[in-house]
Structure formats: C-alpha cells, structure tokens
Short mmCIF file of C-alpha atoms in Angstrom, two decimals:
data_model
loop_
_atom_site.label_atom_id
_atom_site.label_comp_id
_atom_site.label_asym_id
_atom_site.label_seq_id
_atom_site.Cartn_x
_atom_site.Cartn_y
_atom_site.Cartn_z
CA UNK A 23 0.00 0.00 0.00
CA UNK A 24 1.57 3.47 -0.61
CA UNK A 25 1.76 4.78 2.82
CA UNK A 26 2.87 8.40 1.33
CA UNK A 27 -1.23 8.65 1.47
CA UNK A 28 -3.84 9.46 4.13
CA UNK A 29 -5.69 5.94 4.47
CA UNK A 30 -7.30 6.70 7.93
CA UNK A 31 -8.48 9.58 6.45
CA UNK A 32 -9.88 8.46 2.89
CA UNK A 33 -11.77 6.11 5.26
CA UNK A 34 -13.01 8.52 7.57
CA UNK A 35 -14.48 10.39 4.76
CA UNK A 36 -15.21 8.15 2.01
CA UNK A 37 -16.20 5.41 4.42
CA UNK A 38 -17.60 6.24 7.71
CA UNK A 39 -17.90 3.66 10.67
CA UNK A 40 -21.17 3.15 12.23
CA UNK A 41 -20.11 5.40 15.04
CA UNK A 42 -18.97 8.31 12.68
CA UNK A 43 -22.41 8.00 10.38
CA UNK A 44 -24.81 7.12 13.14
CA UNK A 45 -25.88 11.28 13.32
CA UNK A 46 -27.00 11.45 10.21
CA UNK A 47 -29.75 8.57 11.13
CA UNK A 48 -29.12 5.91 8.18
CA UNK A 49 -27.24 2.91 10.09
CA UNK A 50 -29.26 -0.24 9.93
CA UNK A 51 -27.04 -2.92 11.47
CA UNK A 52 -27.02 -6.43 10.62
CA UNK A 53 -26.87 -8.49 13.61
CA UNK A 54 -26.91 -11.77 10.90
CA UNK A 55 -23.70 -10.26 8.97
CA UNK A 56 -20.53 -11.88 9.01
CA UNK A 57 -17.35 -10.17 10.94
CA UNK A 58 -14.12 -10.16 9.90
CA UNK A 59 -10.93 -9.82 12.01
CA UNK A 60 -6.80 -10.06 11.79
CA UNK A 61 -5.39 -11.53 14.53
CA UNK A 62 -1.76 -11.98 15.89
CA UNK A 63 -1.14 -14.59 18.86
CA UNK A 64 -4.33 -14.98 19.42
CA UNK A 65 -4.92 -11.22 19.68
CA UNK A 66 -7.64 -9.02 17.93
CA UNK A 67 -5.16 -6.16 16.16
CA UNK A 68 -8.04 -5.19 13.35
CA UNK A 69 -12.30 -6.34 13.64
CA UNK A 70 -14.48 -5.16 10.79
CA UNK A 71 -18.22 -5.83 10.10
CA UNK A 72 -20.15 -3.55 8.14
CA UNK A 73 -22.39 -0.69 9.78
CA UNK A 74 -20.27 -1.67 12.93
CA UNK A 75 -17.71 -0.25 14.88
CA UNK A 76 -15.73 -2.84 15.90
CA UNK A 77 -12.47 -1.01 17.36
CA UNK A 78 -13.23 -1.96 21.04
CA UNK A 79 -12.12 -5.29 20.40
CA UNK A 80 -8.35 -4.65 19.54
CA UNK A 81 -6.31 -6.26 21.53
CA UNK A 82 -8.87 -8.86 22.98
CA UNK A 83 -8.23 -12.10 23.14
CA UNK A 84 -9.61 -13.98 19.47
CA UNK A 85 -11.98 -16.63 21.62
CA UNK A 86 -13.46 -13.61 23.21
CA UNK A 87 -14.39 -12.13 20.27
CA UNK A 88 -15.03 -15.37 18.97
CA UNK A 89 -17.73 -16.34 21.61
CA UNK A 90 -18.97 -12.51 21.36
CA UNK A 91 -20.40 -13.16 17.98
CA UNK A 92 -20.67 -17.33 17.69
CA UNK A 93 -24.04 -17.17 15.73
CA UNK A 94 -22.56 -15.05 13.29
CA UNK A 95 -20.49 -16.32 10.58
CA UNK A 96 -16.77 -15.26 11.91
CA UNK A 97 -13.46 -14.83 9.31
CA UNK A 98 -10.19 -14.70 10.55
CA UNK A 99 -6.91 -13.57 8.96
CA UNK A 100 -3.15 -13.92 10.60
CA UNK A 101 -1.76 -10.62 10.39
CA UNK A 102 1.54 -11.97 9.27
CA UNK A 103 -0.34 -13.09 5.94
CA UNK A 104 -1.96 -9.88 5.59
CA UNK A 105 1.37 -7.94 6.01
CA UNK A 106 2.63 -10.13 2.98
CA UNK A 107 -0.42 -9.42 1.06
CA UNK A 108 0.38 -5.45 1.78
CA UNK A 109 3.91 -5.37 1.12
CA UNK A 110 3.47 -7.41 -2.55
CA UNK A 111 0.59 -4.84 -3.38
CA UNK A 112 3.20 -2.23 -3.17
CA UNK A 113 4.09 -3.09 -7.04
CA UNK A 114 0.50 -2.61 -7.99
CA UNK A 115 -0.21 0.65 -9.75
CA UNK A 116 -2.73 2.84 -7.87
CA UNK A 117 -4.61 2.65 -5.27
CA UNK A 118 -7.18 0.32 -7.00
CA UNK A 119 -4.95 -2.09 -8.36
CA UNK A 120 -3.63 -2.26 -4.29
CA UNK A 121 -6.98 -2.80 -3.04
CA UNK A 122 -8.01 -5.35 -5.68
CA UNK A 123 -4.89 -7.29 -5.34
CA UNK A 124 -5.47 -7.53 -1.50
CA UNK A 125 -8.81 -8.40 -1.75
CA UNK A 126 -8.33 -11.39 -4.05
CA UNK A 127 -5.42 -12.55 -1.96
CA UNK A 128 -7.71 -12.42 1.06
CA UNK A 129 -11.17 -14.15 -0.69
CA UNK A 130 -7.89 -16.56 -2.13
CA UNK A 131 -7.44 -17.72 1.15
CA UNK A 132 -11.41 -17.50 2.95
CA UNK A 133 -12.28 -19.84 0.34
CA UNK A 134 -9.21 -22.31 1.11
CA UNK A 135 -10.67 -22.47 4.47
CA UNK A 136 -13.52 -23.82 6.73
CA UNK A 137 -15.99 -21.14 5.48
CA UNK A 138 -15.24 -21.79 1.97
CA UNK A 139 -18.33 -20.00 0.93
CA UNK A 140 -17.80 -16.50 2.97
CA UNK A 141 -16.61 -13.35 0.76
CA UNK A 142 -15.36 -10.61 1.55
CA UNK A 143 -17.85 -7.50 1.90
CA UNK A 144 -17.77 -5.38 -0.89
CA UNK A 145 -17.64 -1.62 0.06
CA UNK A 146 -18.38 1.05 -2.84
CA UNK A 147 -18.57 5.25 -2.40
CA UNK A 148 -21.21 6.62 -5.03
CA UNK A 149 -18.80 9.70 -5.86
CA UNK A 150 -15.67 7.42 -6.61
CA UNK A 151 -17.65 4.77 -8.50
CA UNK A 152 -18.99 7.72 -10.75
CA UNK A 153 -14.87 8.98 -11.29
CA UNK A 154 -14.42 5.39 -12.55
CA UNK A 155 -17.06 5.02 -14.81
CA UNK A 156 -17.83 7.42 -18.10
CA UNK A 157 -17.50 10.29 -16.05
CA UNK A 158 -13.76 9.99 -16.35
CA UNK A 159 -14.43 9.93 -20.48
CA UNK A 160 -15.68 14.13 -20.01
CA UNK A 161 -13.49 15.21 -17.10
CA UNK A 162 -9.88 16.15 -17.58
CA UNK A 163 -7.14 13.59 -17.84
CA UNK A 164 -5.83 15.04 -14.41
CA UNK A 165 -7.63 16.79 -12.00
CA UNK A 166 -8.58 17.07 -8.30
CA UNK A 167 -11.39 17.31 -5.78
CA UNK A 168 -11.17 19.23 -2.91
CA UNK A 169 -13.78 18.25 -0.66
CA UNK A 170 -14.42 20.36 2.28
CA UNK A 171 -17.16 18.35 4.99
CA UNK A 172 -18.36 21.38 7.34
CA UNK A 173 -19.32 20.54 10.55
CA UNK A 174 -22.78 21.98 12.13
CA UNK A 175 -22.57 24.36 14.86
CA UNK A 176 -23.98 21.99 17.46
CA UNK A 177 -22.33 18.46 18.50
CA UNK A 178 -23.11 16.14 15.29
CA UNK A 179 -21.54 13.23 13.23
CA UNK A 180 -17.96 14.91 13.26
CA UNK A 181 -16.49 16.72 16.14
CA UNK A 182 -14.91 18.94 13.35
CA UNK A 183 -15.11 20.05 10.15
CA UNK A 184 -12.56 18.06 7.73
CA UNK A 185 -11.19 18.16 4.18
CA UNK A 186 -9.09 15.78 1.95
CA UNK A 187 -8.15 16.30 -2.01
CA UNK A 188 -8.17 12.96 -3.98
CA UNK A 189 -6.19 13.69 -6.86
CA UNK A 190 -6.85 11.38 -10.10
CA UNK A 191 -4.50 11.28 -13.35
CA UNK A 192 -5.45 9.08 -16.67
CA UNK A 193 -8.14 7.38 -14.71
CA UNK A 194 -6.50 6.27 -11.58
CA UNK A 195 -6.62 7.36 -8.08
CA UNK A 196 -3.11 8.87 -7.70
CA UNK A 197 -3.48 10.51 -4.11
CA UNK A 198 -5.68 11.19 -1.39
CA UNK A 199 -4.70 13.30 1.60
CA UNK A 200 -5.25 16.64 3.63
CA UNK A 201 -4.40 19.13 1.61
CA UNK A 202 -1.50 21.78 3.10
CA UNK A 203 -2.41 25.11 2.80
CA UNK A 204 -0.07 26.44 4.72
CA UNK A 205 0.78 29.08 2.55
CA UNK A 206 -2.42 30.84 2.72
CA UNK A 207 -3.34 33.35 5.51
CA UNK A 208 -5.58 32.63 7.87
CA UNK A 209 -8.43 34.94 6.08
CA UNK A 210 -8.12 33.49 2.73
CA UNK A 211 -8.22 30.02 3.65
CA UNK A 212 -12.10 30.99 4.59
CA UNK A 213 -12.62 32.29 0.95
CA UNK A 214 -13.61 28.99 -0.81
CA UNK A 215 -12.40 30.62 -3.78
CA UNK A 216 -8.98 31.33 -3.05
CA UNK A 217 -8.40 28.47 -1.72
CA UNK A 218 -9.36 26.10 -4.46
CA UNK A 219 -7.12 28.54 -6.79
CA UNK A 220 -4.14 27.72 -4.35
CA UNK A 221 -4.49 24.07 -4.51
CA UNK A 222 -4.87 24.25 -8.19
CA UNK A 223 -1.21 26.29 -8.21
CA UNK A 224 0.12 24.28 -5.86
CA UNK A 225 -0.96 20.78 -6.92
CA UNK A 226 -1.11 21.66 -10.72
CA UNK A 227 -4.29 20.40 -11.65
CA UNK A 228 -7.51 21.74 -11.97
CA UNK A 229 -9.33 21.59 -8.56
CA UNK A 230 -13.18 20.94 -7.95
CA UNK A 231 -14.02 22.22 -4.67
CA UNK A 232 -17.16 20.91 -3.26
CA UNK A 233 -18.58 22.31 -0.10
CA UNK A 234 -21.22 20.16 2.07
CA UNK A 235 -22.79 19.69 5.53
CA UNK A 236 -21.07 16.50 7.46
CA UNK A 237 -24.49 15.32 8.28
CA UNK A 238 -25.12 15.15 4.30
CA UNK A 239 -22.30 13.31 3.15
CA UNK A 240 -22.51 10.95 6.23
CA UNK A 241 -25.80 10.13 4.78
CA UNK A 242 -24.94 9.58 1.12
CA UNK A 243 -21.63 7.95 1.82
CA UNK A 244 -23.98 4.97 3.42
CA UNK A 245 -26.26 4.87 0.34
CA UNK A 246 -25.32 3.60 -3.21
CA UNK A 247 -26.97 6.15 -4.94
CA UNK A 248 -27.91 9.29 -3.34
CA UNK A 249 -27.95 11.61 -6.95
CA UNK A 250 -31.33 12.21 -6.69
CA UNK A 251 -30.45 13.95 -2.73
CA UNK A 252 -27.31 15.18 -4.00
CA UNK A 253 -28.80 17.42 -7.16
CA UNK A 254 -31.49 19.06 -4.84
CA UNK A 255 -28.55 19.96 -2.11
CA UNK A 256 -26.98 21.47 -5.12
CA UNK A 257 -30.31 23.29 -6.23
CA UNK A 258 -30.68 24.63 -2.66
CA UNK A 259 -27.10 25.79 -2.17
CA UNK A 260 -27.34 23.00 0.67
CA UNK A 261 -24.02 21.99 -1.35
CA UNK A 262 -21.64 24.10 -3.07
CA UNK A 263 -19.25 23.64 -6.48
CA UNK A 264 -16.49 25.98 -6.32
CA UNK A 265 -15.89 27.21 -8.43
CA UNK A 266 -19.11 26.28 -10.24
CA UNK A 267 -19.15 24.52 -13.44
CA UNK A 268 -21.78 23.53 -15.43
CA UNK A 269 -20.47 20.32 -17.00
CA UNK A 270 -20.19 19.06 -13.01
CA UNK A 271 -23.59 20.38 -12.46
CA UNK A 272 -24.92 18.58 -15.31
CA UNK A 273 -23.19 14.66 -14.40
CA UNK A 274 -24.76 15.42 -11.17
CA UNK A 275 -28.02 16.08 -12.61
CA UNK A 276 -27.97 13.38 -15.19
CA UNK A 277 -27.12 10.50 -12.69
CA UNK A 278 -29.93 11.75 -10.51
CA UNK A 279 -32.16 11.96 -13.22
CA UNK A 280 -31.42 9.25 -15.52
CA UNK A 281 -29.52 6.93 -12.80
CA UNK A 282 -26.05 6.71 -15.61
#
C-alpha cells in the first residue's frame, strides 16, 4: 500500500464507521452479517463488520471475540499473511490495483478455508464509482477534488469540520490526503475561492471544490446512490461547487435523473 497517502483519512471520509455516520440517522445494522478480524497470537489487532464499529475489540483475546459473535459467521486472517499481502501490493499501480490485489489474496485464502463460501464485503462510495465510470471519459485527464465536509454548529456526526483532495491522473486514483495550505493566511483560507485557486497552483491540476454539511455526506456515503439527494442539495445551495461549473452540475443532474 503506498503509505505516502492518508488511508485513515480516505476512510473517515469516504467510508464512515457506524459510530462516525450514526448522526446522520441511516445505520441499519445487521446483527446476521458476518465479521471479519486479523489476529496476531491470538490477539484481535483489526475487527471489521459492516455498519459496525468494531475497534473496542483490539487487543482482545480472538476466543473472546469469537464467543462474542458465535451465531454469526466469523473470518479470521493472521496478520503476518496480511502484512505479505500489503507489502506485494506495493508493485500494484494505484490505489485500486492495491486494493483489488489484496482483496483477491484475502477471498484466495477464505475460500481455502472452513468457510469456503464467505466473501469478503464489498464496500463502494457513489462519488468514486462515478470517477471510474464514463464520467472519467468528459473530465480532464488530471484533476482534483477538494472536498471540504463542514461541521454543524452543534455536537453532530464529526467533532470537526474536515477536508481531503483525492487527486486522479489518466483514470486512476493517484493521491488522497489533507491538503497543506499552509501558505495561505488565515483569512483566505475561509474564501472557498482562493483556496481552491491555491491548490490548483500548488498541486497543478484543476481543482473541484465541493462544499457540504457532514451530516449530508454521512448520509450519502452509506447509500449507493444518493444523486437524486445530492442534485437538490446542489439546487438549494445545501451543497456548493467551487468554483461552479456547469459540466459538473450537469453529471450530477444526469445521474440523478437518468440513474447513468
């Protein structure tokens, strides 16, 4: 994996835990899904189950967590093999052609096992599904998103407001972290403008800044396809483009009209 990228926080924003999303009143959990965990000498290190937050089980003992959830279907992974799976995925290119050679390494492996008819959960985020598809034939060969997730004023699904640019060249997801803007003054990095010019300087690439409530992208981050609640957010200025285009107002109102 290439660690010269912000993975806690593309999953914070891209994929929020149960615990993260749970303000914005969407979490149904599955008490008949499976869970997944890595484990080192008999030691939780990593749980996962989806719509679950799972972190309170690190460094538990595995037949605790075992006998936790025995009439659920339970996978477990040595984190020595998983460490070997990360380190070959290195050679991949992108961060898609990581993550698919990890998961087929792991479902590889579940089906060589006891539970040879478990798979691994498949997690997709409407926005970078979209980037993948034909969208990428009408965007630029290079570009960025700058997406800024602003917190409400009272206590909600994130304690702060947070932001992350995903970069993207020839198709791929090239990089995803906080962007710095610590060249810009405190005033202009309140100026949604200025500061999507900056990153576009500074990152050379044209920058998409989009502007939304936490609550909001909580929600549609849990849904498949939440176009249809994304166009009206950008009707009602609920969610901002900055600078605003019209070709990126018009993919968002074609998938929420014609589902493409």
């Amino acid at each position: 994996m290439d660690l010269s990228n912000d993975w806690r926080k593309f999953q914070e924003v891209f994929f929020p835990t149960a615990k993260t999303a749970a303000g914005a009143g969407v979490v149904q959990r599955d008490v008949s899904a499976p869970v997944y965990s890595v484990v080192e000498k008999d030691i939780v290190v990593a749980g996962y189950c989806e719509h679950e937050d799972l972190s309170d089980w690190v460094g538990s003992p595995v037949g605790d967590f075992k006998n936790q959830f025995r009439n659920r279907e339970i996978v477990v992974l040595e984190r020595a093999q998983v460490d070997q799976w990360m380190n070959d995925g290195l050679s991949k290119p992108g961060f898609h052609g990581q993550l698919e050679y990890f998961r087929s390494m792991a479902e590889a492996t579940i089906k060589g096992g006891a539970r040879g008819d478990a798979k691994l959960p498949t997690r997709t985020h409407f926005l970078l599904e979209s980037l993948k598809g034909w969208w990428g034939n009408i965007l630029p060969s290079a570009f960025g998103i700058y997406l800024r997730l602003q917190a409400p004023e009272a206590v909600g699904v994130l304690e702060a407001s947070q932001d992350i640019l995903v970069i993207y060249r020839r198709g791929a997801l090239e990089s995803f972290n906080a962007p710095d803007l610590s060249g810009l003054s405190s005033e202009r990095r309140k100026q949604p403008g200025d500061v999507v010019k900056y990153l576009s300087e500074r990152y050379l690439v044209p920058v998409q800044g989009v502007y939304v409530g936490a609550q909001d992208w909580a929600r549609w981050s849990q849904d498949s396809a939440p176009w249809s609640e994304v166009a009206v957010a950008l009707r009602s200025s609920r969610m901002q483009l900055v600078p605003f285009r019209w070709r990126v107002a018009t993919l968002v109102a074609t998938r929420a009209f014609l589902g493409v």
